[in-house]
Amino acid sequence: MRHEIDVFSSSISFNEQDVRNKTVVVIDVLRACSTIQTALENGAAGIIPLAENDDAGRYTRYLDPGSVLLCGEKDGKKVEGYQLGNSPLEFTGEAVSGKTILLKTSNGTRAITRSISASDILVGSFLNLSAVVDVLKSDDVLKSDKGKEILLICSGWNSRLSIEDMLCAGAITHRLYESRLPDDAADGVKVAYGLYEKFGAEIPALMRECNHAKRLRELGYEEDIAYCSQVDLFASVPGLRDGVLSIR
Ligand code: MLT
């Protein structure tokens, strides 16, 4: 059965056929999508999301070393030899302005690169919630032939659901449906929407308690949790074009 909007629960919960010619919003609140948003807002020239089996050298050998930053995490920790990890707070204007960023993360960039057959790939988080909703509501996405179906892909954590991503998907569906959930909505939408109805007024509290926040806290990234809980800090939406993420 075809639904206008659907929600997927992890970076590997969909295949190439599921996303083909759809409008996809990849959500990774903690932290890849919040980091991408922050880096672009702070002047990064573009972000190349790397797939899990990508060799960064494939790209760096063609790029001016002075203009490239290799960034990313494994198990939440900065990869040895990379210049930055995946904490949004590292991606200051001073660090990233004018740079092309190669970013490899466990689930977020995997979800983006696995969505490559979509007609549009947008990057969503709480930081740009309203901007994402505005783009999805706009004529060019909802009414054009190419973008009739919207898939919200929650990146999750190592094939598991992450509640903060599902909550963000719920916030998006709540706004798209203007607080009137249709009876025939997809099951994934009902779950996300229901979660947001229950916890939408307590985003920072729910984020502090989620599984990944506990992992990040143990790694010393406490500040990232509060930072990524902020709603509408920014009013732009990153999108993927020719393999590079930039502000649309
Ligand atoms: C991911 O892609 O799984 C995350 O962004 C992990 C992280 O918090 O660094």
PDB file of C-alpha atoms and ligand atoms in Angstrom:
ATOM      1  CA  MET A   1       0.000   0.000   0.000  1.00  0.00           C
ATOM      2  CA  ARG A   2       1.317   3.418  -0.962  1.00  0.00           C
ATOM      3  CA  HIS A   3       1.388   6.164   1.643  1.00  0.00           C
ATOM      4  CA  GLU A   4       2.113   9.811   1.048  1.00  0.00           C
ATOM      5  CA  ILE A   5       4.411   9.850   4.080  1.00  0.00           C
ATOM      6  CA  ASP A   6       6.233   6.960   5.727  1.00  0.00           C
ATOM      7  CA  VAL A   7       8.846   6.565   8.453  1.00  0.00           C
ATOM      8  CA  PHE A   8      11.791   4.132   8.495  1.00  0.00           C
ATOM      9  CA  SER A   9      13.455   3.274  11.761  1.00  0.00           C
ATOM     10  CA  SER A  10      17.151   2.725  10.977  1.00  0.00           C
ATOM     11  CA  SER A  11      19.819   3.364   8.356  1.00  0.00           C
ATOM     12  CA  ILE A  12      19.484  -0.198   7.055  1.00  0.00           C
ATOM     13  CA  SER A  13      15.702  -0.581   7.289  1.00  0.00           C
ATOM     14  CA  PHE A  14      15.135   0.339   3.643  1.00  0.00           C
ATOM     15  CA  ASN A  15      16.481  -0.649   0.267  1.00  0.00           C
ATOM     16  CA  GLU A  16      17.243   1.116  -2.972  1.00  0.00           C
ATOM     17  CA  GLN A  17      13.750   0.425  -4.338  1.00  0.00           C
ATOM     18  CA  ASP A  18      12.028   1.921  -1.267  1.00  0.00           C
ATOM     19  CA  VAL A  19      13.627   5.320  -1.781  1.00  0.00           C
ATOM     20  CA  ARG A  20      13.749   5.449  -5.580  1.00  0.00           C
ATOM     21  CA  ASN A  21      12.336   8.778  -6.826  1.00  0.00           C
ATOM     22  CA  LYS A  22      11.005   9.697  -3.377  1.00  0.00           C
ATOM     23  CA  THR A  23      11.725  12.754  -1.285  1.00  0.00           C
ATOM     24  CA  VAL A  24      13.806  11.560   1.631  1.00  0.00           C
ATOM     25  CA  VAL A  25      14.589  13.340   4.874  1.00  0.00           C
ATOM     26  CA  VAL A  26      17.460  11.678   6.708  1.00  0.00           C
ATOM     27  CA  ILE A  27      17.245  12.301  10.446  1.00  0.00           C
ATOM     28  CA  ASP A  28      20.130  11.763  12.847  1.00  0.00           C
ATOM     29  CA  VAL A  29      19.567  14.084  15.785  1.00  0.00           C
ATOM     30  CA  LEU A  30      22.513  12.681  17.765  1.00  0.00           C
ATOM     31  CA  ARG A  31      24.548  13.715  15.965  1.00  0.00           C
ATOM     32  CA  ALA A  32      25.397  13.504  12.265  1.00  0.00           C
ATOM     33  CA  CYS A  33      22.543  15.654  10.932  1.00  0.00           C
ATOM     34  CA  SER A  34      22.989  18.250  13.687  1.00  0.00           C
ATOM     35  CA  THR A  35      26.692  18.328  12.840  1.00  0.00           C
ATOM     36  CA  ILE A  36      26.078  18.698   9.094  1.00  0.00           C
ATOM     37  CA  GLN A  37      23.670  21.560   9.772  1.00  0.00           C
ATOM     38  CA  THR A  38      26.099  23.307  12.095  1.00  0.00           C
ATOM     39  CA  ALA A  39      29.089  22.909   9.781  1.00  0.00           C
ATOM     40  CA  LEU A  40      27.216  24.383   6.821  1.00  0.00           C
ATOM     41  CA  GLU A  41      25.820  27.228   8.917  1.00  0.00           C
ATOM     42  CA  ASN A  42      29.377  27.965  10.001  1.00  0.00           C
ATOM     43  CA  GLY A  43      30.569  28.326   6.426  1.00  0.00           C
ATOM     44  CA  ALA A  44      31.749  24.896   5.325  1.00  0.00           C
ATOM     45  CA  ALA A  45      31.962  24.880   1.520  1.00  0.00           C
ATOM     46  CA  GLY A  46      30.249  21.491   1.319  1.00  0.00           C
ATOM     47  CA  ILE A  47      30.099  18.113   2.998  1.00  0.00           C
ATOM     48  CA  ILE A  48      30.751  14.835   1.232  1.00  0.00           C
ATOM     49  CA  PRO A  49      29.021  12.070   3.197  1.00  0.00           C
ATOM     50  CA  LEU A  50      31.038   8.878   3.062  1.00  0.00           C
ATOM     51  CA  ALA A  51      29.503   5.420   2.904  1.00  0.00           C
ATOM     52  CA  GLU A  52      30.608   2.812   5.400  1.00  0.00           C
ATOM     53  CA  ASN A  53      32.980   1.147   2.948  1.00  0.00           C
ATOM     54  CA  ASP A  54      34.262   4.373   1.389  1.00  0.00           C
ATOM     55  CA  ASP A  55      37.950   5.032   1.356  1.00  0.00           C
ATOM     56  CA  ALA A  56      38.461   8.717   2.155  1.00  0.00           C
ATOM     57  CA  GLY A  57      41.692   8.611   0.124  1.00  0.00           C
ATOM     58  CA  ARG A  58      39.564   8.154  -2.982  1.00  0.00           C
ATOM     59  CA  TYR A  59      38.470  11.774  -2.521  1.00  0.00           C
ATOM     60  CA  THR A  60      41.448  13.417  -0.814  1.00  0.00           C
ATOM     61  CA  ARG A  61      43.817  12.608  -3.649  1.00  0.00           C
ATOM     62  CA  TYR A  62      41.789  14.866  -5.957  1.00  0.00           C
ATOM     63  CA  LEU A  63      41.227  17.727  -3.519  1.00  0.00           C
ATOM     64  CA  ASP A  64      43.534  20.458  -2.321  1.00  0.00           C
ATOM     65  CA  PRO A  65      44.703  19.173   1.100  1.00  0.00           C
ATOM     66  CA  GLY A  66      44.540  22.712   2.504  1.00  0.00           C
ATOM     67  CA  SER A  67      40.823  22.941   1.786  1.00  0.00           C
ATOM     68  CA  VAL A  68      39.681  19.540   3.049  1.00  0.00           C
ATOM     69  CA  LEU A  69      38.874  18.238   6.518  1.00  0.00           C
ATOM     70  CA  LEU A  70      38.479  14.557   7.186  1.00  0.00           C
ATOM     71  CA  CYS A  71      35.927  14.119   9.948  1.00  0.00           C
ATOM     72  CA  GLY A  72      33.835  11.459  11.586  1.00  0.00           C
ATOM     73  CA  GLU A  73      33.350   8.922  14.317  1.00  0.00           C
ATOM     74  CA  LYS A  74      33.325   5.245  15.076  1.00  0.00           C
ATOM     75  CA  ASP A  75      31.297   4.194  18.101  1.00  0.00           C
ATOM     76  CA  GLY A  76      30.877   7.908  18.829  1.00  0.00           C
ATOM     77  CA  LYS A  77      34.645   8.522  19.115  1.00  0.00           C
ATOM     78  CA  LYS A  78      36.713  10.586  16.693  1.00  0.00           C
ATOM     79  CA  VAL A  79      38.427   8.283  14.205  1.00  0.00           C
ATOM     80  CA  GLU A  80      42.158   8.207  14.769  1.00  0.00           C
ATOM     81  CA  GLY A  81      43.977  10.352  12.229  1.00  0.00           C
ATOM     82  CA  TYR A  82      40.863  12.343  11.318  1.00  0.00           C
ATOM     83  CA  GLN A  83      40.954  16.085  11.915  1.00  0.00           C
ATOM     84  CA  LEU A  84      37.556  16.365  13.607  1.00  0.00           C
ATOM     85  CA  GLY A  85      35.127  13.894  15.107  1.00  0.00           C
ATOM     86  CA  ASN A  86      31.342  14.192  14.917  1.00  0.00           C
ATOM     87  CA  SER A  87      30.577  16.668  17.681  1.00  0.00           C
ATOM     88  CA  PRO A  88      28.691  19.662  16.243  1.00  0.00           C
ATOM     89  CA  LEU A  89      30.513  21.881  18.705  1.00  0.00           C
ATOM     90  CA  GLU A  90      33.828  21.121  16.986  1.00  0.00           C
ATOM     91  CA  PHE A  91      32.523  22.508  13.691  1.00  0.00           C
ATOM     92  CA  THR A  92      33.060  26.177  14.486  1.00  0.00           C
ATOM     93  CA  GLY A  93      33.451  28.864  11.845  1.00  0.00           C
ATOM     94  CA  GLU A  94      37.143  28.983  12.631  1.00  0.00           C
ATOM     95  CA  ALA A  95      37.519  25.252  12.038  1.00  0.00           C
ATOM     96  CA  VAL A  96      35.342  24.768   8.954  1.00  0.00           C
ATOM     97  CA  SER A  97      34.801  28.032   7.084  1.00  0.00           C
ATOM     98  CA  GLY A  98      35.607  27.541   3.394  1.00  0.00           C
ATOM     99  CA  LYS A  99      36.526  23.878   3.884  1.00  0.00           C
ATOM    100  CA  THR A 100      35.130  20.829   2.152  1.00  0.00           C
ATOM    101  CA  ILE A 101      34.348  18.238   4.771  1.00  0.00           C
ATOM    102  CA  LEU A 102      34.559  14.509   4.229  1.00  0.00           C
ATOM    103  CA  LEU A 103      32.271  13.069   6.880  1.00  0.00           C
ATOM    104  CA  LYS A 104      31.949   9.441   7.834  1.00  0.00           C
ATOM    105  CA  THR A 105      29.621   8.439  10.660  1.00  0.00           C
ATOM    106  CA  SER A 106      28.246   5.112  11.808  1.00  0.00           C
ATOM    107  CA  ASN A 107      24.602   5.601  10.868  1.00  0.00           C
ATOM    108  CA  GLY A 108      23.857   9.144   9.652  1.00  0.00           C
ATOM    109  CA  THR A 109      26.110   9.252   6.604  1.00  0.00           C
ATOM    110  CA  ARG A 110      25.273   5.621   5.940  1.00  0.00           C
ATOM    111  CA  ALA A 111      21.557   6.527   5.743  1.00  0.00           C
ATOM    112  CA  ILE A 112      22.353   9.422   3.385  1.00  0.00           C
ATOM    113  CA  THR A 113      24.551   7.397   1.042  1.00  0.00           C
ATOM    114  CA  ARG A 114      22.082   4.491   1.017  1.00  0.00           C
ATOM    115  CA  SER A 115      19.344   6.931  -0.121  1.00  0.00           C
ATOM    116  CA  ILE A 116      21.160   7.886  -3.279  1.00  0.00           C
ATOM    117  CA  SER A 117      18.338   6.776  -5.635  1.00  0.00           C
ATOM    118  CA  ALA A 118      15.879   9.246  -4.049  1.00  0.00           C
ATOM    119  CA  SER A 119      14.868  12.279  -6.098  1.00  0.00           C
ATOM    120  CA  ASP A 120      15.629  14.610  -3.175  1.00  0.00           C
ATOM    121  CA  ILE A 121      17.690  13.992  -0.056  1.00  0.00           C
ATOM    122  CA  LEU A 122      17.268  16.491   2.773  1.00  0.00           C
ATOM    123  CA  VAL A 123      18.972  16.558   6.152  1.00  0.00           C
ATOM    124  CA  GLY A 124      16.776  17.015   9.205  1.00  0.00           C
ATOM    125  CA  SER A 125      17.184  17.427  12.943  1.00  0.00           C
ATOM    126  CA  PHE A 126      15.553  19.454  15.698  1.00  0.00           C
ATOM    127  CA  LEU A 127      17.951  22.280  14.809  1.00  0.00           C
ATOM    128  CA  ASN A 128      16.103  22.905  11.521  1.00  0.00           C
ATOM    129  CA  LEU A 129      12.691  21.359  12.213  1.00  0.00           C
ATOM    130  CA  SER A 130      10.470  24.178  10.878  1.00  0.00           C
ATOM    131  CA  ALA A 131      12.656  24.725   7.832  1.00  0.00           C
ATOM    132  CA  VAL A 132      12.362  21.048   6.888  1.00  0.00           C
ATOM    133  CA  VAL A 133       8.581  21.167   7.299  1.00  0.00           C
ATOM    134  CA  ASP A 134       8.404  24.308   5.149  1.00  0.00           C
ATOM    135  CA  VAL A 135      10.357  22.639   2.350  1.00  0.00           C
ATOM    136  CA  LEU A 136       8.188  19.523   2.522  1.00  0.00           C
ATOM    137  CA  LYS A 137       5.026  21.629   2.428  1.00  0.00           C
ATOM    138  CA  SER A 138       6.257  23.683  -0.475  1.00  0.00           C
ATOM    139  CA  ASP A 139       4.847  23.130  -3.950  1.00  0.00           C
ATOM    140  CA  ASP A 140       8.027  21.794  -5.444  1.00  0.00           C
ATOM    141  CA  VAL A 141       8.155  18.819  -3.100  1.00  0.00           C
ATOM    142  CA  LEU A 142       4.554  17.899  -2.366  1.00  0.00           C
ATOM    143  CA  LYS A 143       2.995  18.771  -5.693  1.00  0.00           C
ATOM    144  CA  SER A 144       5.601  17.957  -8.311  1.00  0.00           C
ATOM    145  CA  ASP A 145       5.633  14.585 -10.059  1.00  0.00           C
ATOM    146  CA  LYS A 146       8.998  13.692  -8.639  1.00  0.00           C
ATOM    147  CA  GLY A 147       8.243  14.183  -4.996  1.00  0.00           C
ATOM    148  CA  LYS A 148       4.806  12.867  -4.112  1.00  0.00           C
ATOM    149  CA  GLU A 149       6.020  10.482  -1.462  1.00  0.00           C
ATOM    150  CA  ILE A 150       7.990  11.624   1.550  1.00  0.00           C
ATOM    151  CA  LEU A 151      10.114   9.188   3.506  1.00  0.00           C
ATOM    152  CA  LEU A 152      11.475  10.156   6.892  1.00  0.00           C
ATOM    153  CA  ILE A 153      14.496   7.964   7.519  1.00  0.00           C
ATOM    154  CA  CYS A 154      15.536   7.756  11.144  1.00  0.00           C
ATOM    155  CA  SER A 155      19.208   6.762  11.152  1.00  0.00           C
ATOM    156  CA  GLY A 156      19.055   4.996  14.512  1.00  0.00           C
ATOM    157  CA  TRP A 157      22.042   3.222  15.996  1.00  0.00           C
ATOM    158  CA  ASN A 158      23.550   0.079  14.488  1.00  0.00           C
ATOM    159  CA  SER A 159      20.272  -1.166  13.022  1.00  0.00           C
ATOM    160  CA  ARG A 160      18.303  -0.279  16.165  1.00  0.00           C
ATOM    161  CA  LEU A 161      15.707   2.431  16.585  1.00  0.00           C
ATOM    162  CA  SER A 162      16.785   5.663  18.308  1.00  0.00           C
ATOM    163  CA  ILE A 163      14.007   7.403  20.151  1.00  0.00           C
ATOM    164  CA  GLU A 164      15.351  10.919  19.479  1.00  0.00           C
ATOM    165  CA  ASP A 165      15.242  10.352  15.700  1.00  0.00           C
ATOM    166  CA  MET A 166      11.734   8.886  15.929  1.00  0.00           C
ATOM    167  CA  LEU A 167      10.638  11.876  18.032  1.00  0.00           C
ATOM    168  CA  CYS A 168      11.959  14.271  15.391  1.00  0.00           C
ATOM    169  CA  ALA A 169      10.130  12.298  12.664  1.00  0.00           C
ATOM    170  CA  GLY A 170       7.017  12.582  14.847  1.00  0.00           C
ATOM    171  CA  ALA A 171       7.428  16.345  15.099  1.00  0.00           C
ATOM    172  CA  ILE A 172       7.660  16.570  11.307  1.00  0.00           C
ATOM    173  CA  THR A 173       4.566  14.391  10.739  1.00  0.00           C
ATOM    174  CA  HIS A 174       2.628  16.326  13.378  1.00  0.00           C
ATOM    175  CA  ARG A 175       3.266  19.542  11.503  1.00  0.00           C
ATOM    176  CA  LEU A 176       2.737  18.094   8.031  1.00  0.00           C
ATOM    177  CA  TYR A 177      -0.632  16.661   9.047  1.00  0.00           C
ATOM    178  CA  GLU A 178      -1.449  19.830  11.030  1.00  0.00           C
ATOM    179  CA  SER A 179      -2.263  17.821  14.171  1.00  0.00           C
ATOM    180  CA  ARG A 180      -4.876  15.653  12.411  1.00  0.00           C
ATOM    181  CA  LEU A 181      -3.477  12.183  11.886  1.00  0.00           C
ATOM    182  CA  PRO A 182      -5.368  10.456   9.048  1.00  0.00           C
ATOM    183  CA  ASP A 183      -6.786   7.002   9.895  1.00  0.00           C
ATOM    184  CA  ASP A 184      -4.983   5.468   6.954  1.00  0.00           C
ATOM    185  CA  ALA A 185      -1.556   6.871   7.817  1.00  0.00           C
ATOM    186  CA  ALA A 186       1.343   4.405   7.568  1.00  0.00           C
ATOM    187  CA  ASP A 187       2.124   2.438  10.730  1.00  0.00           C
ATOM    188  CA  GLY A 188       5.539   4.110  10.972  1.00  0.00           C
ATOM    189  CA  VAL A 189       3.877   7.520  10.903  1.00  0.00           C
ATOM    190  CA  LYS A 190       1.423   6.484  13.631  1.00  0.00           C
ATOM    191  CA  VAL A 191       4.283   5.388  15.888  1.00  0.00           C
ATOM    192  CA  ALA A 192       6.319   8.553  15.314  1.00  0.00           C
ATOM    193  CA  TYR A 193       3.303  10.818  15.612  1.00  0.00           C
ATOM    194  CA  GLY A 194       2.116   9.111  18.801  1.00  0.00           C
ATOM    195  CA  LEU A 195       5.573   9.403  20.323  1.00  0.00           C
ATOM    196  CA  TYR A 196       5.606  13.104  19.600  1.00  0.00           C
ATOM    197  CA  GLU A 197       2.112  13.550  21.063  1.00  0.00           C
ATOM    198  CA  LYS A 198       3.351  11.989  24.293  1.00  0.00           C
ATOM    199  CA  PHE A 199       6.808  13.555  24.565  1.00  0.00           C
ATOM    200  CA  GLY A 200       6.801  16.550  22.195  1.00  0.00           C
ATOM    201  CA  ALA A 201       6.642  19.025  25.071  1.00  0.00           C
ATOM    202  CA  GLU A 202       9.677  17.427  26.763  1.00  0.00           C
ATOM    203  CA  ILE A 203      12.273  17.146  24.017  1.00  0.00           C
ATOM    204  CA  PRO A 204      15.368  18.045  26.119  1.00  0.00           C
ATOM    205  CA  ALA A 205      14.312  15.702  28.948  1.00  0.00           C
ATOM    206  CA  LEU A 206      13.662  12.783  26.599  1.00  0.00           C
ATOM    207  CA  MET A 207      16.966  13.432  24.839  1.00  0.00           C
ATOM    208  CA  ARG A 208      18.898  13.371  28.105  1.00  0.00           C
ATOM    209  CA  GLU A 209      17.542   9.894  28.856  1.00  0.00           C
ATOM    210  CA  CYS A 210      17.891   8.247  25.448  1.00  0.00           C
ATOM    211  CA  ASN A 211      20.365   5.390  24.891  1.00  0.00           C
ATOM    212  CA  HIS A 212      22.724   7.364  22.691  1.00  0.00           C
ATOM    213  CA  ALA A 213      22.843  10.280  25.141  1.00  0.00           C
ATOM    214  CA  LYS A 214      24.139   7.833  27.736  1.00  0.00           C
ATOM    215  CA  ARG A 215      26.851   6.648  25.347  1.00  0.00           C
ATOM    216  CA  LEU A 216      27.797  10.235  24.475  1.00  0.00           C
ATOM    217  CA  ARG A 217      27.899  11.266  28.129  1.00  0.00           C
ATOM    218  CA  GLU A 218      30.309   8.444  28.891  1.00  0.00           C
ATOM    219  CA  LEU A 219      32.528   9.674  26.059  1.00  0.00           C
ATOM    220  CA  GLY A 220      32.505  13.237  27.452  1.00  0.00           C
ATOM    221  CA  TYR A 221      30.040  14.751  24.967  1.00  0.00           C
ATOM    222  CA  GLU A 222      27.413  15.934  27.481  1.00  0.00           C
ATOM    223  CA  GLU A 223      27.155  19.376  25.867  1.00  0.00           C
ATOM    224  CA  ASP A 224      26.225  17.881  22.494  1.00  0.00           C
ATOM    225  CA  ILE A 225      23.002  16.483  23.932  1.00  0.00           C
ATOM    226  CA  ALA A 226      21.630  19.869  25.021  1.00  0.00           C
ATOM    227  CA  TYR A 227      22.892  21.497  21.838  1.00  0.00           C
ATOM    228  CA  CYS A 228      21.130  18.977  19.578  1.00  0.00           C
ATOM    229  CA  SER A 229      17.869  19.290  21.594  1.00  0.00           C
ATOM    230  CA  GLN A 230      17.358  22.865  20.445  1.00  0.00           C
ATOM    231  CA  VAL A 231      14.415  23.384  18.124  1.00  0.00           C
ATOM    232  CA  ASP A 232      14.787  25.778  15.185  1.00  0.00           C
ATOM    233  CA  LEU A 233      18.202  27.143  15.968  1.00  0.00           C
ATOM    234  CA  PHE A 234      18.616  27.431  12.191  1.00  0.00           C
ATOM    235  CA  ALA A 235      16.254  28.157   9.319  1.00  0.00           C
ATOM    236  CA  SER A 236      17.903  26.281   6.471  1.00  0.00           C
ATOM    237  CA  VAL A 237      17.855  22.777   5.052  1.00  0.00           C
ATOM    238  CA  PRO A 238      20.910  20.939   3.785  1.00  0.00           C
ATOM    239  CA  GLY A 239      20.370  18.836   0.687  1.00  0.00           C
ATOM    240  CA  LEU A 240      22.499  16.461  -1.373  1.00  0.00           C
ATOM    241  CA  ARG A 241      23.410  17.404  -4.916  1.00  0.00           C
ATOM    242  CA  ASP A 242      26.001  15.516  -6.970  1.00  0.00           C
ATOM    243  CA  GLY A 243      27.246  13.762  -3.876  1.00  0.00           C
ATOM    244  CA  VAL A 244      27.810  16.955  -1.894  1.00  0.00           C
ATOM    245  CA  LEU A 245      25.663  18.353   0.921  1.00  0.00           C
ATOM    246  CA  SER A 246      25.093  22.074   0.932  1.00  0.00           C
ATOM    247  CA  ILE A 247      22.349  24.468   2.028  1.00  0.00           C
ATOM    248  CA  ARG A 248      19.547  24.188  -0.555  1.00  0.00           C
TER     249      ARG A 248
HETATM  250  C1  MLT B   1      25.869   8.199  13.767  1.00  0.00           C
HETATM  251  O1  MLT B   1      26.023   8.466  12.563  1.00  0.00           O
HETATM  252  O2  MLT B   1      25.540   7.102  14.196  1.00  0.00           O
HETATM  253  C2  MLT B   1      26.010   9.266  14.835  1.00  0.00           C
HETATM  254  O3  MLT B   1      25.987  10.510  14.343  1.00  0.00           O
HETATM  255  C3  MLT B   1      26.952   8.865  15.912  1.00  0.00           C
HETATM  256  C4  MLT B   1      27.486   9.982  16.782  1.00  0.00           C
HETATM  257  O4  MLT B   1      26.827  10.438  17.714  1.00  0.00           O
HETATM  258  O5  MLT B   1      28.604  10.416  16.561  1.00  0.00           O
END
